[in-house]
Amino acid sequence: MADSFTKEAFTELGIGLSLIALRSYARWDSVGFRNFMFDDYLILFAGVIYSLETAAAYSVGFRYHGLANNSMTDEQRLSLSPDSVEYAMRVGGSKLQLMGWSSYTLLLWTLKVCMLGLYTRLTTGLHHMKIRIKIGYVFVAVTYVTTITAILAGCGAPFRKNWQINPNPGNHCQPAISKMDLFFTVVLNVVTDMYLLSIPLPMLWKAQIAPKKKAWLILMFSGGIFVMMAGILRCVLILIAGANGAEQAGSWAVRETFVAVVINNLPMIQPFFTRSAKRIGINFSTLASRGHATGDTPLQDRSKSSRQPRTANPLSVSSSAECIIEERWKKDQNRSVDQDAKTKHGISVASDTMVQYESPNPEDLNDGKGRYHCTVVSV
């Protein structure tokens, strides 16, 4: 069991850190290092926390054999000598559990802030969304302080009661299986994720785009659902684990945070793969719609009325959303945002923010080097 979890934990860690590195490279490729935003640095900090959390979860089983100050009768506590190896392992395991809870919470809430950073740029120009995102930052901060306070101060004074063996300190002072820690963490984690989901999903649902593309975007931005499910499952398994509660707490914390790391980085990596595909001449939108043969764009149909500029939410088309993000990132240096395209008609996307595309020169199209020039205009 221990060997199996070790392989799983470090495999997930390797994948998670690789995704963080790929995200950072994608951002550098898109806007350059000078235009990194706060969440681009914060995600690197999240990688460090993730590594520490995985190391703590591994040590719970490898070094302390899953022992902590829980799952002991009063007789066992009384008879256990403070000079024994088991006593030292239970004390050490309890301390490590406290560290694991702290790193687990810090990582999840750090990833929430990173996601809010993405939403901030993605909704640039949508003035009615500013207040919701500001509320999100405050909400995340308040819930984190509440959660970490419950973890570190819920046991009361003195602090060493968190690893006390005898007398029995009570469930709230047993970090591995503390019901209070579980309650605060699970409830506040789920509530904040639900609020974060409420920011992009309504706009995506109303977007006028192909069903397959809409389904993919909704799936990509609704990854918080999987994190919530993993958190609830972790809570249930810890409560029913009994003597294995300490080891279960560490192993399921790693699994949940792995899902969170993947979900958090996916929306940032997907545009990079789209750009890379276009650089080698592959246009997924064109392949799907055959728009290059009819002159249609992703926001156009083939009716006569579609020849006029249409309006849609900036999240309606992934390329438009990407354009908005990149324009925001490059604003300080007034660098234009370029996007590849193979259509012949420009389009405009407006809803507080307008995305304007200019058709490439005919001579550029002939040699296959035509560029789709994108400008974001606030209206």
Short mmCIF file of C-alpha atoms in Angstrom, two decimals:
data_model
loop_
_atom_site.label_atom_id
_atom_site.label_comp_id
_atom_site.label_asym_id
_atom_site.label_seq_id
_atom_site.Cartn_x
_atom_site.Cartn_y
_atom_site.Cartn_z
CA MET A 1 0.00 0.00 0.00
CA ALA A 2 2.78 2.41 0.96
CA ASP A 3 4.80 1.62 -2.17
CA SER A 4 1.71 2.06 -4.31
CA PHE A 5 0.92 5.46 -2.81
CA THR A 6 4.55 6.56 -3.11
CA LYS A 7 4.52 5.87 -6.85
CA GLU A 8 1.16 7.57 -7.23
CA ALA A 9 2.07 10.66 -5.19
CA PHE A 10 5.38 11.37 -6.90
CA THR A 11 3.95 10.62 -10.35
CA GLU A 12 1.20 13.14 -9.70
CA LEU A 13 3.76 15.61 -8.36
CA GLY A 14 5.84 15.24 -11.52
CA ILE A 15 2.81 15.80 -13.75
CA GLY A 16 1.64 18.77 -11.68
CA LEU A 17 5.03 20.50 -11.70
CA SER A 18 5.34 19.82 -15.45
CA LEU A 19 2.00 21.52 -16.04
CA ILE A 20 3.09 24.52 -13.96
CA ALA A 21 6.32 24.73 -15.97
CA LEU A 22 4.38 24.44 -19.24
CA ARG A 23 1.99 27.16 -18.12
CA SER A 24 4.93 29.44 -17.30
CA TYR A 25 6.51 28.74 -20.68
CA ALA A 26 3.20 29.39 -22.43
CA ARG A 27 2.92 32.76 -20.68
CA TRP A 28 6.49 33.63 -21.58
CA ASP A 29 5.85 32.62 -25.18
CA SER A 30 2.70 34.74 -25.24
CA VAL A 31 3.66 37.96 -23.47
CA GLY A 32 7.29 37.76 -22.40
CA PHE A 33 8.73 37.63 -18.92
CA ARG A 34 8.42 41.38 -18.38
CA ASN A 35 4.66 41.19 -18.71
CA PHE A 36 4.14 38.43 -16.15
CA MET A 37 1.26 39.19 -13.80
CA PHE A 38 1.02 38.40 -10.09
CA ASP A 39 -0.61 34.99 -10.64
CA ASP A 40 2.24 33.92 -12.94
CA TYR A 41 4.57 34.21 -9.95
CA LEU A 42 1.99 32.90 -7.52
CA ILE A 43 1.61 29.65 -9.46
CA LEU A 44 5.36 29.03 -8.99
CA PHE A 45 4.87 29.49 -5.26
CA ALA A 46 2.01 26.99 -5.50
CA GLY A 47 4.45 24.49 -7.03
CA VAL A 48 6.71 24.81 -3.98
CA ILE A 49 3.77 24.30 -1.61
CA TYR A 50 2.62 21.29 -3.64
CA SER A 51 6.08 19.73 -3.31
CA LEU A 52 6.10 20.26 0.45
CA GLU A 53 2.61 18.81 0.82
CA THR A 54 3.56 15.70 -1.14
CA ALA A 55 6.72 15.27 0.94
CA ALA A 56 4.68 15.56 4.14
CA ALA A 57 2.12 13.01 2.96
CA TYR A 58 4.90 10.61 1.98
CA SER A 59 6.62 11.01 5.36
CA VAL A 60 3.39 10.24 7.24
CA GLY A 61 3.49 6.71 5.91
CA PHE A 62 7.20 6.15 5.27
CA ARG A 63 8.72 7.69 8.39
CA TYR A 64 5.88 7.58 10.93
CA HIS A 65 4.00 4.54 9.59
CA GLY A 66 0.69 6.40 9.67
CA LEU A 67 0.84 6.92 13.43
CA ALA A 68 -0.47 10.05 15.18
CA ASN A 69 -2.23 10.86 18.45
CA ASN A 70 -5.54 9.39 17.30
CA SER A 71 -7.14 5.91 17.47
CA MET A 72 -5.89 5.06 20.95
CA THR A 73 -7.81 3.94 24.02
CA ASP A 74 -7.25 5.65 27.34
CA GLU A 75 -5.46 2.52 28.57
CA GLN A 76 -3.10 2.56 25.61
CA ARG A 77 -2.34 6.24 26.15
CA LEU A 78 -1.62 5.66 29.82
CA SER A 79 0.63 2.67 29.24
CA LEU A 80 2.63 4.22 26.39
CA SER A 81 6.00 5.36 27.71
CA PRO A 82 7.16 8.85 26.65
CA ASP A 83 10.59 7.32 26.06
CA SER A 84 9.32 4.70 23.61
CA VAL A 85 9.78 4.80 19.85
CA GLU A 86 6.04 4.62 19.28
CA TYR A 87 5.46 7.67 21.46
CA ALA A 88 8.00 9.68 19.47
CA MET A 89 6.48 8.51 16.19
CA ARG A 90 2.96 9.46 17.27
CA VAL A 91 4.12 12.91 18.34
CA GLY A 92 6.06 13.42 15.12
CA GLY A 93 3.20 12.09 13.02
CA SER A 94 0.76 14.50 14.66
CA LYS A 95 3.05 17.46 14.01
CA LEU A 96 3.41 16.40 10.39
CA GLN A 97 -0.36 16.11 10.08
CA LEU A 98 -0.67 19.71 11.25
CA MET A 99 1.88 20.74 8.64
CA GLY A 100 0.03 18.73 6.02
CA TRP A 101 -3.29 20.40 6.80
CA SER A 102 -1.67 23.83 6.65
CA SER A 103 0.09 23.22 3.32
CA TYR A 104 -3.01 21.58 1.85
CA THR A 105 -5.16 24.60 2.73
CA LEU A 106 -2.56 27.11 1.58
CA LEU A 107 -2.18 25.35 -1.76
CA LEU A 108 -5.91 25.15 -2.50
CA TRP A 109 -6.52 28.80 -1.63
CA THR A 110 -3.43 29.92 -3.57
CA LEU A 111 -4.82 28.19 -6.65
CA LYS A 112 -8.15 29.99 -6.11
CA VAL A 113 -6.34 33.34 -6.21
CA CYS A 114 -4.55 32.28 -9.40
CA MET A 115 -7.90 31.46 -10.99
CA LEU A 116 -9.27 34.86 -9.97
CA GLY A 117 -6.25 36.42 -11.66
CA LEU A 118 -7.23 34.68 -14.89
CA TYR A 119 -10.85 35.79 -14.52
CA THR A 120 -9.71 39.37 -13.94
CA ARG A 121 -7.97 39.47 -17.32
CA LEU A 122 -10.54 37.39 -19.12
CA THR A 123 -13.30 39.84 -18.23
CA THR A 124 -11.31 43.00 -18.95
CA GLY A 125 -13.76 45.68 -20.06
CA LEU A 126 -16.78 43.92 -18.62
CA HIS A 127 -17.43 46.52 -15.97
CA HIS A 128 -20.35 44.67 -14.41
CA MET A 129 -18.00 41.77 -13.61
CA LYS A 130 -15.43 43.86 -11.71
CA ILE A 131 -17.43 43.92 -8.50
CA ARG A 132 -18.00 40.15 -8.59
CA ILE A 133 -14.29 39.47 -8.98
CA LYS A 134 -13.40 41.92 -6.20
CA ILE A 135 -15.90 40.13 -3.97
CA GLY A 136 -14.19 36.89 -4.99
CA TYR A 137 -10.79 38.14 -3.77
CA VAL A 138 -12.28 39.22 -0.44
CA PHE A 139 -14.24 35.99 -0.10
CA VAL A 140 -11.15 33.85 -0.74
CA ALA A 141 -9.11 35.85 1.77
CA VAL A 142 -11.76 35.65 4.50
CA THR A 143 -12.39 31.93 4.04
CA TYR A 144 -8.66 31.17 4.08
CA VAL A 145 -8.12 33.06 7.32
CA THR A 146 -11.13 31.29 8.83
CA THR A 147 -9.95 27.85 7.72
CA ILE A 148 -6.32 28.19 8.79
CA THR A 149 -7.44 29.65 12.13
CA ALA A 150 -9.66 26.63 12.73
CA ILE A 151 -6.76 24.31 11.91
CA LEU A 152 -4.10 26.04 14.01
CA ALA A 153 -6.16 27.50 16.85
CA GLY A 154 -9.15 25.15 17.02
CA CYS A 155 -7.43 22.96 19.58
CA GLY A 156 -6.99 25.86 21.95
CA ALA A 157 -4.07 26.51 24.25
CA PRO A 158 -1.48 25.29 24.74
CA PHE A 159 -0.59 24.65 21.11
CA ARG A 160 1.23 21.41 21.96
CA LYS A 161 -2.13 19.75 22.65
CA ASN A 162 -2.21 19.09 18.88
CA TRP A 163 0.29 16.27 19.44
CA GLN A 164 -0.57 15.40 23.04
CA ILE A 165 -0.81 11.68 23.77
CA ASN A 166 -1.94 11.47 27.40
CA PRO A 167 -4.44 12.43 28.55
CA ASN A 168 -6.66 12.19 25.51
CA PRO A 169 -6.76 15.73 24.02
CA GLY A 170 -10.06 15.13 22.24
CA ASN A 171 -10.98 14.81 18.58
CA HIS A 172 -10.48 18.51 17.83
CA CYS A 173 -6.84 18.15 18.93
CA GLN A 174 -6.13 15.14 16.71
CA PRO A 175 -5.07 16.71 13.38
CA ALA A 176 -5.37 13.50 11.37
CA ILE A 177 -9.08 13.03 12.00
CA SER A 178 -10.27 16.33 13.49
CA LYS A 179 -13.93 16.74 12.56
CA MET A 180 -13.67 20.48 13.07
CA ASP A 181 -10.78 20.75 10.61
CA LEU A 182 -12.69 18.62 8.12
CA PHE A 183 -15.87 20.64 8.49
CA PHE A 184 -14.29 24.06 8.06
CA THR A 185 -12.04 22.98 5.21
CA VAL A 186 -14.64 21.08 3.20
CA VAL A 187 -17.49 23.55 3.62
CA LEU A 188 -15.47 26.70 2.92
CA ASN A 189 -13.57 25.04 0.08
CA VAL A 190 -16.82 24.00 -1.62
CA VAL A 191 -18.49 27.38 -1.06
CA THR A 192 -15.58 29.35 -2.53
CA ASP A 193 -15.31 27.01 -5.52
CA MET A 194 -19.03 27.41 -6.19
CA TYR A 195 -18.65 31.17 -6.18
CA LEU A 196 -15.67 31.01 -8.54
CA LEU A 197 -17.65 28.80 -10.90
CA SER A 198 -20.47 31.34 -10.94
CA ILE A 199 -18.21 33.90 -12.64
CA PRO A 200 -17.44 32.34 -16.07
CA LEU A 201 -20.12 29.66 -16.47
CA PRO A 202 -23.19 31.89 -16.96
CA MET A 203 -21.40 33.82 -19.71
CA LEU A 204 -20.25 30.63 -21.39
CA TRP A 205 -23.75 29.18 -21.22
CA LYS A 206 -25.17 32.19 -23.09
CA ALA A 207 -22.37 32.24 -25.65
CA GLN A 208 -23.40 31.86 -29.31
CA ILE A 209 -20.89 29.26 -30.38
CA ALA A 210 -20.84 25.70 -31.65
CA PRO A 211 -22.12 23.18 -29.06
CA LYS A 212 -18.88 21.19 -29.06
CA LYS A 213 -16.77 24.27 -28.44
CA LYS A 214 -19.15 25.48 -25.75
CA ALA A 215 -19.08 22.08 -24.05
CA TRP A 216 -15.26 22.07 -24.06
CA LEU A 217 -15.01 25.60 -22.62
CA ILE A 218 -17.60 24.87 -19.94
CA LEU A 219 -15.79 21.67 -19.01
CA MET A 220 -12.45 23.49 -18.87
CA PHE A 221 -13.73 26.27 -16.63
CA SER A 222 -15.89 24.03 -14.42
CA GLY A 223 -13.01 21.94 -13.16
CA GLY A 224 -13.75 23.21 -9.67
CA ILE A 225 -16.59 20.67 -9.56
CA PHE A 226 -14.05 17.85 -9.64
CA VAL A 227 -12.06 19.51 -6.86
CA MET A 228 -15.20 19.80 -4.74
CA MET A 229 -16.04 16.13 -5.33
CA ALA A 230 -12.49 15.10 -4.39
CA GLY A 231 -12.65 17.18 -1.20
CA ILE A 232 -15.97 15.69 -0.10
CA LEU A 233 -14.74 12.17 -0.88
CA ARG A 234 -11.58 12.82 1.13
CA CYS A 235 -13.66 13.95 4.11
CA VAL A 236 -15.83 10.83 4.04
CA LEU A 237 -12.89 8.45 3.70
CA ILE A 238 -11.01 10.04 6.59
CA LEU A 239 -14.05 9.77 8.86
CA ILE A 240 -14.48 6.06 8.16
CA ALA A 241 -10.76 5.20 8.06
CA GLY A 242 -10.39 4.57 11.79
CA ALA A 243 -6.80 3.77 12.74
CA ASN A 244 -5.68 4.53 9.16
CA GLY A 245 -7.07 8.06 9.34
CA ALA A 246 -3.66 9.74 9.44
CA GLU A 247 -2.41 8.00 6.32
CA GLN A 248 -5.72 8.46 4.50
CA ALA A 249 -5.67 12.19 5.28
CA GLY A 250 -2.28 12.62 3.63
CA SER A 251 -2.92 10.44 0.61
CA TRP A 252 -6.28 11.96 -0.27
CA ALA A 253 -4.99 15.49 0.28
CA VAL A 254 -2.37 14.82 -2.40
CA ARG A 255 -4.97 13.44 -4.79
CA GLU A 256 -7.29 16.38 -4.32
CA THR A 257 -4.58 19.00 -4.77
CA PHE A 258 -3.32 17.19 -7.88
CA VAL A 259 -6.76 17.57 -9.45
CA ALA A 260 -6.77 21.24 -8.40
CA VAL A 261 -3.35 21.89 -9.96
CA VAL A 262 -4.37 20.28 -13.26
CA ILE A 263 -7.69 22.12 -13.43
CA ASN A 264 -6.08 25.46 -12.56
CA ASN A 265 -3.45 25.27 -15.29
CA LEU A 266 -5.53 23.82 -18.10
CA PRO A 267 -7.24 27.08 -19.18
CA MET A 268 -3.82 28.75 -19.46
CA ILE A 269 -2.20 25.94 -21.41
CA GLN A 270 -4.98 25.31 -23.94
CA PRO A 271 -4.46 28.61 -25.86
CA PHE A 272 -0.74 27.79 -26.11
CA PHE A 273 -1.49 24.53 -27.89
CA THR A 274 -3.93 26.37 -30.16
CA ARG A 275 -1.27 28.92 -31.11
CA SER A 276 1.35 26.21 -31.60
CA ALA A 277 -1.00 24.29 -33.90
CA LYS A 278 -1.67 27.42 -35.96
CA ARG A 279 2.05 28.06 -36.34
CA ILE A 280 2.42 24.74 -38.12
CA GLY A 281 -0.64 25.35 -40.25
CA ILE A 282 -3.33 23.54 -38.24
CA ASN A 283 -6.47 25.53 -37.49
CA PHE A 284 -8.93 23.53 -35.41
CA SER A 285 -11.74 26.02 -35.88
CA THR A 286 -11.28 25.94 -39.63
CA LEU A 287 -11.15 22.16 -39.70
CA ALA A 288 -14.31 21.92 -37.67
CA SER A 289 -16.38 24.46 -39.55
CA ARG A 290 -14.73 24.53 -42.98
CA GLY A 291 -15.08 28.28 -42.65
CA HIS A 292 -12.13 28.89 -44.97
CA ALA A 293 -14.17 27.59 -47.86
CA THR A 294 -17.17 29.84 -47.27
CA GLY A 295 -15.64 32.90 -45.71
CA ASP A 296 -17.49 32.30 -42.47
CA THR A 297 -15.91 32.98 -39.09
CA PRO A 298 -16.66 31.21 -35.79
CA LEU A 299 -19.13 33.97 -34.89
CA GLN A 300 -20.87 34.00 -38.25
CA ASP A 301 -23.54 31.88 -39.85
CA ARG A 302 -24.19 31.70 -43.55
CA SER A 303 -27.25 33.92 -43.66
CA LYS A 304 -27.19 37.38 -45.18
CA SER A 305 -27.75 39.01 -41.82
CA SER A 306 -24.54 37.45 -40.51
CA ARG A 307 -22.47 39.67 -42.78
CA GLN A 308 -22.89 42.49 -40.28
CA PRO A 309 -20.72 42.62 -37.16
CA ARG A 310 -22.23 40.59 -34.37
CA THR A 311 -21.94 40.97 -30.64
CA ALA A 312 -21.15 38.29 -28.13
CA ASN A 313 -19.62 37.84 -24.77
CA PRO A 314 -15.78 37.95 -24.80
CA LEU A 315 -15.84 34.38 -23.54
CA SER A 316 -17.88 33.28 -26.54
CA VAL A 317 -14.92 32.25 -28.66
CA SER A 318 -11.72 30.92 -27.22
CA SER A 319 -9.63 32.92 -29.71
CA SER A 320 -11.47 36.11 -28.75
CA ALA A 321 -10.97 35.42 -25.05
CA GLU A 322 -7.31 34.73 -25.70
CA CYS A 323 -7.06 37.98 -27.63
CA ILE A 324 -8.57 39.92 -24.71
CA ILE A 325 -6.16 38.32 -22.26
CA GLU A 326 -3.08 38.93 -24.37
CA GLU A 327 -4.05 42.53 -25.11
CA ARG A 328 -4.38 43.15 -21.39
CA TRP A 329 -1.04 41.52 -20.67
CA LYS A 330 0.75 43.58 -23.31
CA LYS A 331 -1.00 46.88 -22.60
CA ASP A 332 1.91 48.49 -20.75
CA GLN A 333 4.23 48.14 -23.71
CA ASN A 334 1.54 48.89 -26.30
CA ARG A 335 2.34 45.78 -28.23
CA SER A 336 -0.27 44.56 -30.66
CA VAL A 337 -1.65 41.06 -30.29
CA ASP A 338 -1.35 38.85 -33.34
CA GLN A 339 -3.52 35.82 -34.05
CA ASP A 340 -3.35 33.44 -36.97
CA ALA A 341 -6.47 32.92 -39.08
CA LYS A 342 -7.47 31.68 -42.48
CA THR A 343 -10.78 33.50 -42.93
CA LYS A 344 -11.25 36.43 -45.28
CA HIS A 345 -13.68 38.59 -43.30
CA GLY A 346 -12.91 40.55 -40.14
CA ILE A 347 -15.18 40.17 -37.16
CA SER A 348 -16.06 42.28 -34.17
CA VAL A 349 -16.97 40.98 -30.74
CA ALA A 350 -18.45 43.56 -28.40
CA SER A 351 -20.02 43.53 -24.99
CA ASP A 352 -18.33 46.30 -23.07
CA THR A 353 -15.16 45.00 -24.70
CA MET A 354 -14.80 44.86 -28.48
CA VAL A 355 -12.42 42.52 -30.26
CA GLN A 356 -11.62 43.80 -33.75
CA TYR A 357 -9.87 41.67 -36.36
CA GLU A 358 -8.28 43.01 -39.52
CA SER A 359 -7.96 40.79 -42.57
CA PRO A 360 -4.41 40.01 -43.71
CA ASN A 361 -3.07 41.40 -46.94
CA PRO A 362 -3.84 39.28 -50.02
CA GLU A 363 -0.14 38.95 -50.84
CA ASP A 364 0.48 37.58 -47.34
CA LEU A 365 -2.23 34.99 -47.80
CA ASN A 366 -0.60 33.77 -50.98
CA ASP A 367 2.61 32.83 -49.22
CA GLY A 368 0.80 31.39 -46.20
CA LYS A 369 2.10 34.03 -43.79
CA GLY A 370 -1.09 36.06 -43.36
CA ARG A 371 -1.72 37.30 -39.84
CA TYR A 372 -5.00 38.08 -38.12
CA HIS A 373 -4.53 41.40 -36.33
CA CYS A 374 -6.54 41.77 -33.14
CA THR A 375 -7.31 44.92 -31.17
CA VAL A 376 -9.30 45.15 -27.95
CA VAL A 377 -11.41 48.30 -27.60
CA SER A 378 -13.45 49.15 -24.49
CA VAL A 379 -16.88 50.55 -25.30
#
